[in-house]
mmCIF file of C-alpha atoms in Angstrom:
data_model
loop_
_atom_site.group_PDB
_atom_site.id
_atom_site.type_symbol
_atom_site.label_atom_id
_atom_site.label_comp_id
_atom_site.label_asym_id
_atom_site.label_seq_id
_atom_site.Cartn_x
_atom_site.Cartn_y
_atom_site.Cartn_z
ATOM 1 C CA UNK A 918 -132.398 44.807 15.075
ATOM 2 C CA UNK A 919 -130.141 46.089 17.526
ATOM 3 C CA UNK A 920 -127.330 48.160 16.408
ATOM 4 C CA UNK A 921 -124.353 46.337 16.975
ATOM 5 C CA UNK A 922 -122.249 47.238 19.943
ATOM 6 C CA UNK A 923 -118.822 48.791 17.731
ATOM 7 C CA UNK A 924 -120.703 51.318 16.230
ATOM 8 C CA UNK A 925 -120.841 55.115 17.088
ATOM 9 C CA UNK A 926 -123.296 57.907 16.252
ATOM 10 C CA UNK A 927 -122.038 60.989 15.062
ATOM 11 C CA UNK A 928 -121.469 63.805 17.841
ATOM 12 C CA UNK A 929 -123.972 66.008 18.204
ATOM 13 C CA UNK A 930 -121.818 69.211 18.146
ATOM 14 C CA UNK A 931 -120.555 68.493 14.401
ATOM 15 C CA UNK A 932 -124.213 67.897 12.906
ATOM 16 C CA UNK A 933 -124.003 71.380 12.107
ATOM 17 C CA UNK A 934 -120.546 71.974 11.183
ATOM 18 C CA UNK A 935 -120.761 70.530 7.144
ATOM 19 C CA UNK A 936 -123.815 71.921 6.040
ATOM 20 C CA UNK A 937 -122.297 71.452 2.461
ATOM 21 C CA UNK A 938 -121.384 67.866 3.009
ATOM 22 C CA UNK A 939 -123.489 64.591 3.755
ATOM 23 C CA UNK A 940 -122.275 65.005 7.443
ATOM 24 C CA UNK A 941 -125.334 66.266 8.672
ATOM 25 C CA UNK A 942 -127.645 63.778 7.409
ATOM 26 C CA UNK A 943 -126.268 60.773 8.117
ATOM 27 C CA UNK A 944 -126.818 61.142 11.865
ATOM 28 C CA UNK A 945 -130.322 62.880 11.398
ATOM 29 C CA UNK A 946 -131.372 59.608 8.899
ATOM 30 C CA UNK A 947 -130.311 57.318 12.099
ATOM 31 C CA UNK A 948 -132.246 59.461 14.280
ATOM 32 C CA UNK A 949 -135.427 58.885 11.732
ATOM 33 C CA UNK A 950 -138.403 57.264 14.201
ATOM 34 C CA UNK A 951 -138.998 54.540 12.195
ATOM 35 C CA UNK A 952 -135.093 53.502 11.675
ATOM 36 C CA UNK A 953 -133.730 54.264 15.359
ATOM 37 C CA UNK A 954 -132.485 50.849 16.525
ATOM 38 C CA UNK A 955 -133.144 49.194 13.655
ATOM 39 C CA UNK A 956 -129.742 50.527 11.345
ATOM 40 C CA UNK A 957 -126.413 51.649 12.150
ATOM 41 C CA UNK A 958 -123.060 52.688 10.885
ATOM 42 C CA UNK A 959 -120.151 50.267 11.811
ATOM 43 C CA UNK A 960 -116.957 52.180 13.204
ATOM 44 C CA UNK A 961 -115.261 51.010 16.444
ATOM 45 C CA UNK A 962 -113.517 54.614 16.376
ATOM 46 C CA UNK A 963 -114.299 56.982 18.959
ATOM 47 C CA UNK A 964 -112.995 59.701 16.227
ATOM 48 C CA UNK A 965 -115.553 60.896 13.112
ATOM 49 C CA UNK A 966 -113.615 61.368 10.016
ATOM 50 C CA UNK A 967 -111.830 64.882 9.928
ATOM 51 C CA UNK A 968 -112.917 65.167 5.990
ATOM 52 C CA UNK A 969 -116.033 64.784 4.053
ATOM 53 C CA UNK A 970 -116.945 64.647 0.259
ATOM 54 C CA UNK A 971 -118.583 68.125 -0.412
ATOM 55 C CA UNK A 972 -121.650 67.672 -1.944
ATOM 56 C CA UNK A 973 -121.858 69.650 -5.925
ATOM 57 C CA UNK A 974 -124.721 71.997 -6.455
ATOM 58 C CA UNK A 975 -124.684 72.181 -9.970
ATOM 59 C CA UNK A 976 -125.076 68.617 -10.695
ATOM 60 C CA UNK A 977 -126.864 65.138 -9.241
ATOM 61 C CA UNK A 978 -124.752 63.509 -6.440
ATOM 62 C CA UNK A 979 -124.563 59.738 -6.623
ATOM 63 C CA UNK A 980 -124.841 57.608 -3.228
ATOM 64 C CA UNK A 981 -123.831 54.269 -3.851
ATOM 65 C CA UNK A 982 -124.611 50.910 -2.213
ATOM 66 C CA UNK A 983 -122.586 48.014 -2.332
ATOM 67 C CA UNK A 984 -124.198 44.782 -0.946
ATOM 68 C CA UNK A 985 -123.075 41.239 -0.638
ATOM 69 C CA UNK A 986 -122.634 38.309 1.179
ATOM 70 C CA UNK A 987 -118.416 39.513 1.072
ATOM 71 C CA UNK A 988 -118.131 35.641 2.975
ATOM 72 C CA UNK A 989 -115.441 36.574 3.463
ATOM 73 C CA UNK A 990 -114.100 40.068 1.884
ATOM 74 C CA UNK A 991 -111.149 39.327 -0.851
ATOM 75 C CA UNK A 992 -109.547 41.056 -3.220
ATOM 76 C CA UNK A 993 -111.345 41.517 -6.130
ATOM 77 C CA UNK A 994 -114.362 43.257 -3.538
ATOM 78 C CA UNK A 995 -111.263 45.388 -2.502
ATOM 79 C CA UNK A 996 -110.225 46.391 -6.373
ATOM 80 C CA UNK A 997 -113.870 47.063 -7.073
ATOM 81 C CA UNK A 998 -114.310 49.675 -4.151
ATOM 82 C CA UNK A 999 -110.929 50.850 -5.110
ATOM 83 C CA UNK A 1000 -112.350 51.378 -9.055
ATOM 84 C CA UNK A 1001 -115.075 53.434 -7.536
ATOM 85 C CA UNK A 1002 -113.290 55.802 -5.352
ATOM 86 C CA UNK A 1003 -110.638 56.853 -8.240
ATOM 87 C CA UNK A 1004 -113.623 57.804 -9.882
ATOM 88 C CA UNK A 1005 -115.615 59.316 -7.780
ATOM 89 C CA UNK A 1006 -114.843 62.466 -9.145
ATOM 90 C CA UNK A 1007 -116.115 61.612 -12.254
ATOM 91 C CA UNK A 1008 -119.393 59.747 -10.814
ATOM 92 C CA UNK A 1009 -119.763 62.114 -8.760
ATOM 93 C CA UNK A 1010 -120.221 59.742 -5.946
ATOM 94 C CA UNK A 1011 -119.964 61.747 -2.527
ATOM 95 C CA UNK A 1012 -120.734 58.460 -0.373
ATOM 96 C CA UNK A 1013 -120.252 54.509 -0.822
ATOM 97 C CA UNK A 1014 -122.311 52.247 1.305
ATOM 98 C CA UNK A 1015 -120.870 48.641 1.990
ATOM 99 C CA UNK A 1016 -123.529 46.493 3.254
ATOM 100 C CA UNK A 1017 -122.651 43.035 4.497
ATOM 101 C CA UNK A 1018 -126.175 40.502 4.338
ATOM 102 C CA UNK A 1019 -126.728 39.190 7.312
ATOM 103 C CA UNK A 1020 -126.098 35.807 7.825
ATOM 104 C CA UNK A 1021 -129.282 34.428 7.962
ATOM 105 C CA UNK A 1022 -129.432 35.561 4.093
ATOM 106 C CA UNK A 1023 -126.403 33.577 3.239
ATOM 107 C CA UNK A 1024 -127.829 30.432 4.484
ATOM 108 C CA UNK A 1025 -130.422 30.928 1.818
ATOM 109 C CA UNK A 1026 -128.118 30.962 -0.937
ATOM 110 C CA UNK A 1027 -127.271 27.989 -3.118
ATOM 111 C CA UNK A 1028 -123.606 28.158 -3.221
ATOM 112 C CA UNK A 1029 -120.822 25.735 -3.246
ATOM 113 C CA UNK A 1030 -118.608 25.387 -0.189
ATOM 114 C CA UNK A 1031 -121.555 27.514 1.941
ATOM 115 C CA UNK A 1032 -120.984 25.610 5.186
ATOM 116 C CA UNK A 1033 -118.814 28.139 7.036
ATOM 117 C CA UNK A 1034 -120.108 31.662 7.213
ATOM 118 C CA UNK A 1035 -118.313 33.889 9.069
ATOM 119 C CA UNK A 1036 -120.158 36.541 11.697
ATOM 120 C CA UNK A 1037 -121.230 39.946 10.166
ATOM 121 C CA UNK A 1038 -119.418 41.814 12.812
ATOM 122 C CA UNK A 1039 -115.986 39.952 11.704
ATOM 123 C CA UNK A 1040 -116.760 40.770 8.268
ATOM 124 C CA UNK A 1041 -117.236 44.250 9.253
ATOM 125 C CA UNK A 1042 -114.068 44.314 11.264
ATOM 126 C CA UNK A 1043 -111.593 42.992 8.258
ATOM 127 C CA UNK A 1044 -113.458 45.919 5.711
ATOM 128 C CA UNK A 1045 -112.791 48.236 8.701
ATOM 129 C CA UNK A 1046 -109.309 47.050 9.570
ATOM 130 C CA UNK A 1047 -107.870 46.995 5.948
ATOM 131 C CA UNK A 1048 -105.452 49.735 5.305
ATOM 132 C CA UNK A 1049 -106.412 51.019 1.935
ATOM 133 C CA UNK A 1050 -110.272 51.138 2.574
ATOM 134 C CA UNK A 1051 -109.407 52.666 6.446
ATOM 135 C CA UNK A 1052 -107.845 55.743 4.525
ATOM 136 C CA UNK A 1053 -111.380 55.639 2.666
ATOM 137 C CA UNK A 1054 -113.584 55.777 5.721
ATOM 138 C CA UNK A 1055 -111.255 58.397 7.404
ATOM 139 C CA UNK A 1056 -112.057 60.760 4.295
ATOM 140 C CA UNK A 1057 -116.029 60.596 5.120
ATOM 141 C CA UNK A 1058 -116.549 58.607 1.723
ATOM 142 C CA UNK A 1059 -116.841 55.011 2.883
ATOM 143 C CA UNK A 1060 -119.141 53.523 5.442
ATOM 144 C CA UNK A 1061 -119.846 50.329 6.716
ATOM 145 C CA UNK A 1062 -123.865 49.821 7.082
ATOM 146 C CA UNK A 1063 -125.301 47.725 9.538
ATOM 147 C CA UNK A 1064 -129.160 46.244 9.426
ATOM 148 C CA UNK A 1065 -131.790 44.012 8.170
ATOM 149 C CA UNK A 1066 -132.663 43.689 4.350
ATOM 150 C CA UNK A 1067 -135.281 46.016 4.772
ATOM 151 C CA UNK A 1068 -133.740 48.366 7.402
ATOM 152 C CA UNK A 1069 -130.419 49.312 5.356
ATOM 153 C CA UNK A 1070 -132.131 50.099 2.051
ATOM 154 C CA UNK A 1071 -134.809 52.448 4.176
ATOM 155 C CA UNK A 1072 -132.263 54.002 5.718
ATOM 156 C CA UNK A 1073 -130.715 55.003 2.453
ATOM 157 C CA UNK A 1074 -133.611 56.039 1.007
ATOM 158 C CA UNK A 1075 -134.758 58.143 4.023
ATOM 159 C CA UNK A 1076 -130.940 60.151 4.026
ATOM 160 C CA UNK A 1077 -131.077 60.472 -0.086
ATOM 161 C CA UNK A 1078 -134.730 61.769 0.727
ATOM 162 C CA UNK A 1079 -133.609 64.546 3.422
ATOM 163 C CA UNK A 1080 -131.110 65.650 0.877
ATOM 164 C CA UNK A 1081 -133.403 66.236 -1.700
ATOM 165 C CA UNK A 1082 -135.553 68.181 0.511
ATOM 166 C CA UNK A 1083 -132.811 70.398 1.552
ATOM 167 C CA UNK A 1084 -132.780 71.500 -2.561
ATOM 168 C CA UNK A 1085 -129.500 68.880 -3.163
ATOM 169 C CA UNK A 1086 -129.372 66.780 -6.381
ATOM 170 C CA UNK A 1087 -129.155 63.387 -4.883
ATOM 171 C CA UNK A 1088 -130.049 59.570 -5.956
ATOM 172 C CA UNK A 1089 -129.520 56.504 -4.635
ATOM 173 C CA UNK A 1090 -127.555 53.709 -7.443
ATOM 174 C CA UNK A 1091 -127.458 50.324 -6.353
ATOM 175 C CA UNK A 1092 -124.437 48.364 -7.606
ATOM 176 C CA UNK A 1093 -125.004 44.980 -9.470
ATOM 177 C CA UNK A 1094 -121.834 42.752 -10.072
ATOM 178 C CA UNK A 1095 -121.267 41.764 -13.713
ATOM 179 C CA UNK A 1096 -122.888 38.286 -12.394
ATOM 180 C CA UNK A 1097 -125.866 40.001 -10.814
ATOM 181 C CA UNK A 1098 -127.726 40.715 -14.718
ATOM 182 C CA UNK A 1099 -127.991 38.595 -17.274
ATOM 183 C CA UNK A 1100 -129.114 37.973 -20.505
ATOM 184 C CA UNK A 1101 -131.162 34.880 -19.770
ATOM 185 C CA UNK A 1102 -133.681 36.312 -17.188
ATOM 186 C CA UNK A 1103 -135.281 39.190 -16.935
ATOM 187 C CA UNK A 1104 -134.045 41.589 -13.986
ATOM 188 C CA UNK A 1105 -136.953 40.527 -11.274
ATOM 189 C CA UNK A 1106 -135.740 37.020 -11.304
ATOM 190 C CA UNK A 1107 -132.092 35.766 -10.008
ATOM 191 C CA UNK A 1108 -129.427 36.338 -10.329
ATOM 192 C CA UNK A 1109 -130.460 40.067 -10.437
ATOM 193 C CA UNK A 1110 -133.612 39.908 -7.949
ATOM 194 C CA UNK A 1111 -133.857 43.455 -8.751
ATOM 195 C CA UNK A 1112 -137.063 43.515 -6.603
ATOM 196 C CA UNK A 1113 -135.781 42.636 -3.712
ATOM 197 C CA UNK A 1114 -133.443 46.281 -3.899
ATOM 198 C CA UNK A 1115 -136.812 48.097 -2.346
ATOM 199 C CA UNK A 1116 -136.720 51.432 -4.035
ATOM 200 C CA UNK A 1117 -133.114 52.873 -5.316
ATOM 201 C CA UNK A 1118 -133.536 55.546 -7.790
ATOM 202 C CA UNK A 1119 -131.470 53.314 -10.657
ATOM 203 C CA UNK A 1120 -128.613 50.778 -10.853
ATOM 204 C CA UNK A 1121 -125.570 50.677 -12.082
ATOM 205 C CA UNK A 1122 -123.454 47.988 -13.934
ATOM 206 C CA UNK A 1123 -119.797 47.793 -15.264
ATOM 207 C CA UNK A 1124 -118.017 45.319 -17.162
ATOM 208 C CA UNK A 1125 -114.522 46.602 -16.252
ATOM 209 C CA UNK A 1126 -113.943 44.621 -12.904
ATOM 210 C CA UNK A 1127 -116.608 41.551 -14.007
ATOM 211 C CA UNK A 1128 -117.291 40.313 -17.683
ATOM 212 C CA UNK A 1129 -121.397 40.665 -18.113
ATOM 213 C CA UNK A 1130 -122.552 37.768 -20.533
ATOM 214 C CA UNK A 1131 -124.804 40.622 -22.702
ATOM 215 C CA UNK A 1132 -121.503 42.567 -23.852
ATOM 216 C CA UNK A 1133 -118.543 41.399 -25.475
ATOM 217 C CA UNK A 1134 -115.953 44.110 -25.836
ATOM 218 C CA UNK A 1135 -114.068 44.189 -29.226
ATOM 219 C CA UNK A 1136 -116.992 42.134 -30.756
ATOM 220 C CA UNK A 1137 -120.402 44.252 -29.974
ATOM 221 C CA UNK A 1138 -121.075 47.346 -30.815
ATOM 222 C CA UNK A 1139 -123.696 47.642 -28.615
ATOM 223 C CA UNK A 1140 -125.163 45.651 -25.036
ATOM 224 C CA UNK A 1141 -127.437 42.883 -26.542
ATOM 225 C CA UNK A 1142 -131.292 43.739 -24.774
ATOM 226 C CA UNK A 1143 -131.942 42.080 -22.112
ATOM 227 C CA UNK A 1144 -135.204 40.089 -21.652
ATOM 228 C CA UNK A 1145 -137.898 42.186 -19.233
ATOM 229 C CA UNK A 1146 -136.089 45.692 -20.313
ATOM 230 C CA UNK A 1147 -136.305 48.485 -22.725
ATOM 231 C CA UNK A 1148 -133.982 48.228 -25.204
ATOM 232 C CA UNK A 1149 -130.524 50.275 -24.512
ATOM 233 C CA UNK A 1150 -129.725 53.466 -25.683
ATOM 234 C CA UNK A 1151 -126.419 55.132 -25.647
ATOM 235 C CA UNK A 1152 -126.099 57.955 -22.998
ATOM 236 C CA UNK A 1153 -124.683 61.652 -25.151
ATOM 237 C CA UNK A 1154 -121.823 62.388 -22.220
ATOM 238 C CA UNK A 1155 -117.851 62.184 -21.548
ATOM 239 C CA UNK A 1156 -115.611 60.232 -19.902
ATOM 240 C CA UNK A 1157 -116.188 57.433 -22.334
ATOM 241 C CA UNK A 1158 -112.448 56.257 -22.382
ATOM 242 C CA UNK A 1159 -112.089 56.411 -18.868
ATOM 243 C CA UNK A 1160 -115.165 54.717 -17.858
ATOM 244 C CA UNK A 1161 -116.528 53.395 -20.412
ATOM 245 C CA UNK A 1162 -119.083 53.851 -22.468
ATOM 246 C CA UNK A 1163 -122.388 54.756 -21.147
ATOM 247 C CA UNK A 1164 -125.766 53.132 -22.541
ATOM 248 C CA UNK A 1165 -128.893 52.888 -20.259
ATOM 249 C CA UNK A 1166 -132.555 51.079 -20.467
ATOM 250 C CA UNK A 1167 -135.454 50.208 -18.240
ATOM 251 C CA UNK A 1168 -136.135 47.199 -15.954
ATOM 252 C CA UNK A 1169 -139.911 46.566 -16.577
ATOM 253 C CA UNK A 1170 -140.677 43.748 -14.550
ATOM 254 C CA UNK A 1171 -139.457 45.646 -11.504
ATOM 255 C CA UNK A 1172 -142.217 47.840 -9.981
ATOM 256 C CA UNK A 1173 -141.258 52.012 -10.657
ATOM 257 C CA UNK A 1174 -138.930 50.958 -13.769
ATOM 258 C CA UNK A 1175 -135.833 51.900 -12.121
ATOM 259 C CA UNK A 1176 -133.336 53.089 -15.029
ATOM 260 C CA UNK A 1177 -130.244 50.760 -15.585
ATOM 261 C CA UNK A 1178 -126.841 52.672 -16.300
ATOM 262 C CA UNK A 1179 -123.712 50.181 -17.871
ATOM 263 C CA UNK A 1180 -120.787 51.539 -18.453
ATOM 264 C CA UNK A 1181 -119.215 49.222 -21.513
ATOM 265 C CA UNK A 1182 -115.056 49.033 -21.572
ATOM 266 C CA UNK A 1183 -113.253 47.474 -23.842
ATOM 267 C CA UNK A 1184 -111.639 45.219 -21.387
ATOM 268 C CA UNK A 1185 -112.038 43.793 -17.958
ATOM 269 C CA UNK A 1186 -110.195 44.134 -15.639
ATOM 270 C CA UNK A 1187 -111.182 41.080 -13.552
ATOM 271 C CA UNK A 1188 -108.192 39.709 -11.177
ATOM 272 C CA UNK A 1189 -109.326 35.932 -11.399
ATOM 273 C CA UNK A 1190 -110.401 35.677 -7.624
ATOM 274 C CA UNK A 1191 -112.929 33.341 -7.142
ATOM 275 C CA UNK A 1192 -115.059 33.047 -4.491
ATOM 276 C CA UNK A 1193 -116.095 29.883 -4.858
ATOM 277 C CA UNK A 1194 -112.387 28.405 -4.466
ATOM 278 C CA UNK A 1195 -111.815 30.511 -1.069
ATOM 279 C CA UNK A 1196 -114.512 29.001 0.653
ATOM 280 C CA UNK A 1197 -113.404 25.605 -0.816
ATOM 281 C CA UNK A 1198 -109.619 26.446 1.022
ATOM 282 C CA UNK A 1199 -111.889 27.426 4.206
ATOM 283 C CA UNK A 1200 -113.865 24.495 4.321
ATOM 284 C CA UNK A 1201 -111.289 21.617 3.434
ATOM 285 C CA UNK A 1202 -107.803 22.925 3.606
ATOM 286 C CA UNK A 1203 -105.917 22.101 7.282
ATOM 287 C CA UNK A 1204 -105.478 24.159 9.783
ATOM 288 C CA UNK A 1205 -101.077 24.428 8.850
ATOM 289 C CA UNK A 1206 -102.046 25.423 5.247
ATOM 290 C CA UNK A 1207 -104.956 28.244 5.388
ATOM 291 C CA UNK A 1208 -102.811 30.874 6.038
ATOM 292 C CA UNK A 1209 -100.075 30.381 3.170
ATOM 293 C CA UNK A 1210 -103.569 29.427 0.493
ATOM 294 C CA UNK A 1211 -105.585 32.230 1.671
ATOM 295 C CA UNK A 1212 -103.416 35.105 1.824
ATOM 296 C CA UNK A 1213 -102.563 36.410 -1.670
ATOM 297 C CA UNK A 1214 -106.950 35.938 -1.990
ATOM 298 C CA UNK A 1215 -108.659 37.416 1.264
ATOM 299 C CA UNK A 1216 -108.657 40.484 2.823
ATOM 300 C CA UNK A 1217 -107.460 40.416 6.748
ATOM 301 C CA UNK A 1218 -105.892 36.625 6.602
ATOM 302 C CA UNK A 1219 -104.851 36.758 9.515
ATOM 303 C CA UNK A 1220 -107.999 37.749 11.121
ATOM 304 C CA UNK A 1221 -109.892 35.723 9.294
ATOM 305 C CA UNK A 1222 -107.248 32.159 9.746
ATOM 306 C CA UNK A 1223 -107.516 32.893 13.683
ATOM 307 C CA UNK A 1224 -111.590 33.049 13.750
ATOM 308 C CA UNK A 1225 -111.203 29.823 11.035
ATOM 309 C CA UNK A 1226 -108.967 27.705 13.838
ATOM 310 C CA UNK A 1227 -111.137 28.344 16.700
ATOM 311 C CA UNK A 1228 -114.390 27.932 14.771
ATOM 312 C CA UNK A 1229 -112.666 24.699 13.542
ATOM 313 C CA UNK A 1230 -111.511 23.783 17.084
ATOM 314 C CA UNK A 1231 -114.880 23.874 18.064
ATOM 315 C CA UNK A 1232 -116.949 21.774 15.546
ATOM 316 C CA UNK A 1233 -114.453 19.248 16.364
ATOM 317 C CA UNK A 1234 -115.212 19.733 20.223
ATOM 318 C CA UNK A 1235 -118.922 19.236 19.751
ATOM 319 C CA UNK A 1236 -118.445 16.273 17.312
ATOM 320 C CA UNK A 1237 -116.213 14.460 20.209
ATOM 321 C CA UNK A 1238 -119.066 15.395 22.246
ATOM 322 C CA UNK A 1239 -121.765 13.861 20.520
ATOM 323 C CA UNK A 1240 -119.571 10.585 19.681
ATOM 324 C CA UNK A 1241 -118.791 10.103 23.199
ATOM 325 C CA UNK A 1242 -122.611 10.575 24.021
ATOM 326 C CA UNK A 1243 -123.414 8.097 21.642
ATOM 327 C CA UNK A 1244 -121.151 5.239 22.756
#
């Protein structure tokens, strides 16, 4: 894969200039033989960010990856991100990886109202463009990745790799939605697919954004097991209030038994945005109303309305077209 035109590589003359931060390595991971040309980091900025996370030596830092078809990004992916980076502290998460799947990927997907799927670059864009996760990449903490399904996940590996060798504390946690692990499949099947990952160092799960159908706050004391893991065990450490608390077990169908982490709260937080009913409003809704229906739900409405209208404009061009051909 070709790295897509808007992104930038990190100048040369700064690789050195962290050496306590992730700075360093995210350049030298894109430089990696086996990734150049095949990953990149999506910034149309000619500037790097002027801060970055410093990376803890007396504990493990957390990179975190964020994945999804985000078709398009709303607000409940922009109150999730926003969950994660008031709390990075207490994660100790020093970087957070958005990866949008390509859209070859989304084709694939049995979804409702799947028709229109906008281009990976505009999906970028609107992430990039919106003012509250812009503040986020200026601070060096949130990065836009851009690759194939295998490519991204390599990359990550390869950078969480290089810090380890350097003597940092560092693993890779893949995010799973509260939809993404259920109690009626084990993890290697869907919705989870946890095999499909490619090898993060564990995965993390929270029921404060998302309800998860194997916890019912107020009512369990405990996740119920899930079927193809260990049973759970509650995690000895603090923060328990503030993000819930923490019980881990083991996927077993998914090769290396990658450790689950859920953090259980006693409530969610969940802001009702459905993704199903946006790309219902793209799909059906006309052209004079998608503005005023999408804009308390997307991210970038007015970026995404305009690219709506001219995709619109021409279906209906080529479906003239191919009547007039036919009479």
């Amino acid at each position: 894969m070709t790295p897509c035109s808007n992104s930038t590589s990190l100048p040369e003359k700064h690789l050195s200039s962290n050496p306590d931060t992730i700075h360093p390595y995210l350049q030298k991971a894109l430089n990696h033989p086996d990734l150049v040309g095949a990953v990149a980091l999506f910034n149309p900025s000619p500037s790097p960010p002027t801060t970055w996370p410093r990376l803890l030596p007396s504990t493990t830092n957390q990179i975190l990856l964020y994945p999804g078809s985000f078709n398009p990004p709303h607000s409940g992916h922009l109150a999730t991100i926003e969950y994660f980076a008031d709390r990075r502290a207490q994660l100790t998460t020093v970087a957070f990886f958005i990866f949008c799947d390509p859209s070859s990927v989304i084709l694939t997907k049995n979804k409702k109202h799947n028709s229109i799927i906008l281009p990976r670059s505009l999906r970028n864009t609107i992430f990039y463009q919106t003012p509250e996760l812009t503040q986020l990449i200026s601070e060096g903490w949130l990065h836009l990745l851009v690759g194939s399904m295998e490519s991204h996940i390599s990359y990550l590996r390869v950078l969480t790799d290089f810090l380890n060798r350097d003597g940092w504390r560092v693993k890779l946690v893949g995010f799973l939605g509260g939809d993404k692990l259920s109690a009626e499949s084990p993890p290697h099947l869907p919705p989870g697919e946890l095999t499909a990952w490619g090898p993060v160092d564990e995965f993390l799960v929270i029921n404060a954004r998302r309800p998860v159908d194997f916890y019912t706050p107020g009512a369990d004391t405990k996740p119920r097991d899930l079927p193809g893991c260990a049973a759970w065990e509650r995690e000895e450490e603090g923060d328990e209030t503030e993000l819930g608390i923490p019980w881990v077990c083991r996927a077993l169908t998914v090769p290396g038994e990658p450790l689950i982490r859920f953090r259980a709260s006693q409530r969610s937080a969940s802001n009702g945005v459905s993704s199903t009913d946006i790309r219902r409003i793209m799909c059906g809704v006309p052209d004079e109303r998608l503005y005023e229906d999408l804009k308390e739900h997307v991210l970038g409405c007015e970026l995404l309305v305009e690219w709506l209208e001219k995709y619109r404009g021409k279906k209906e061009k080529m479906g003239s077209m191919v009547d007039s051909s036919g009479q």
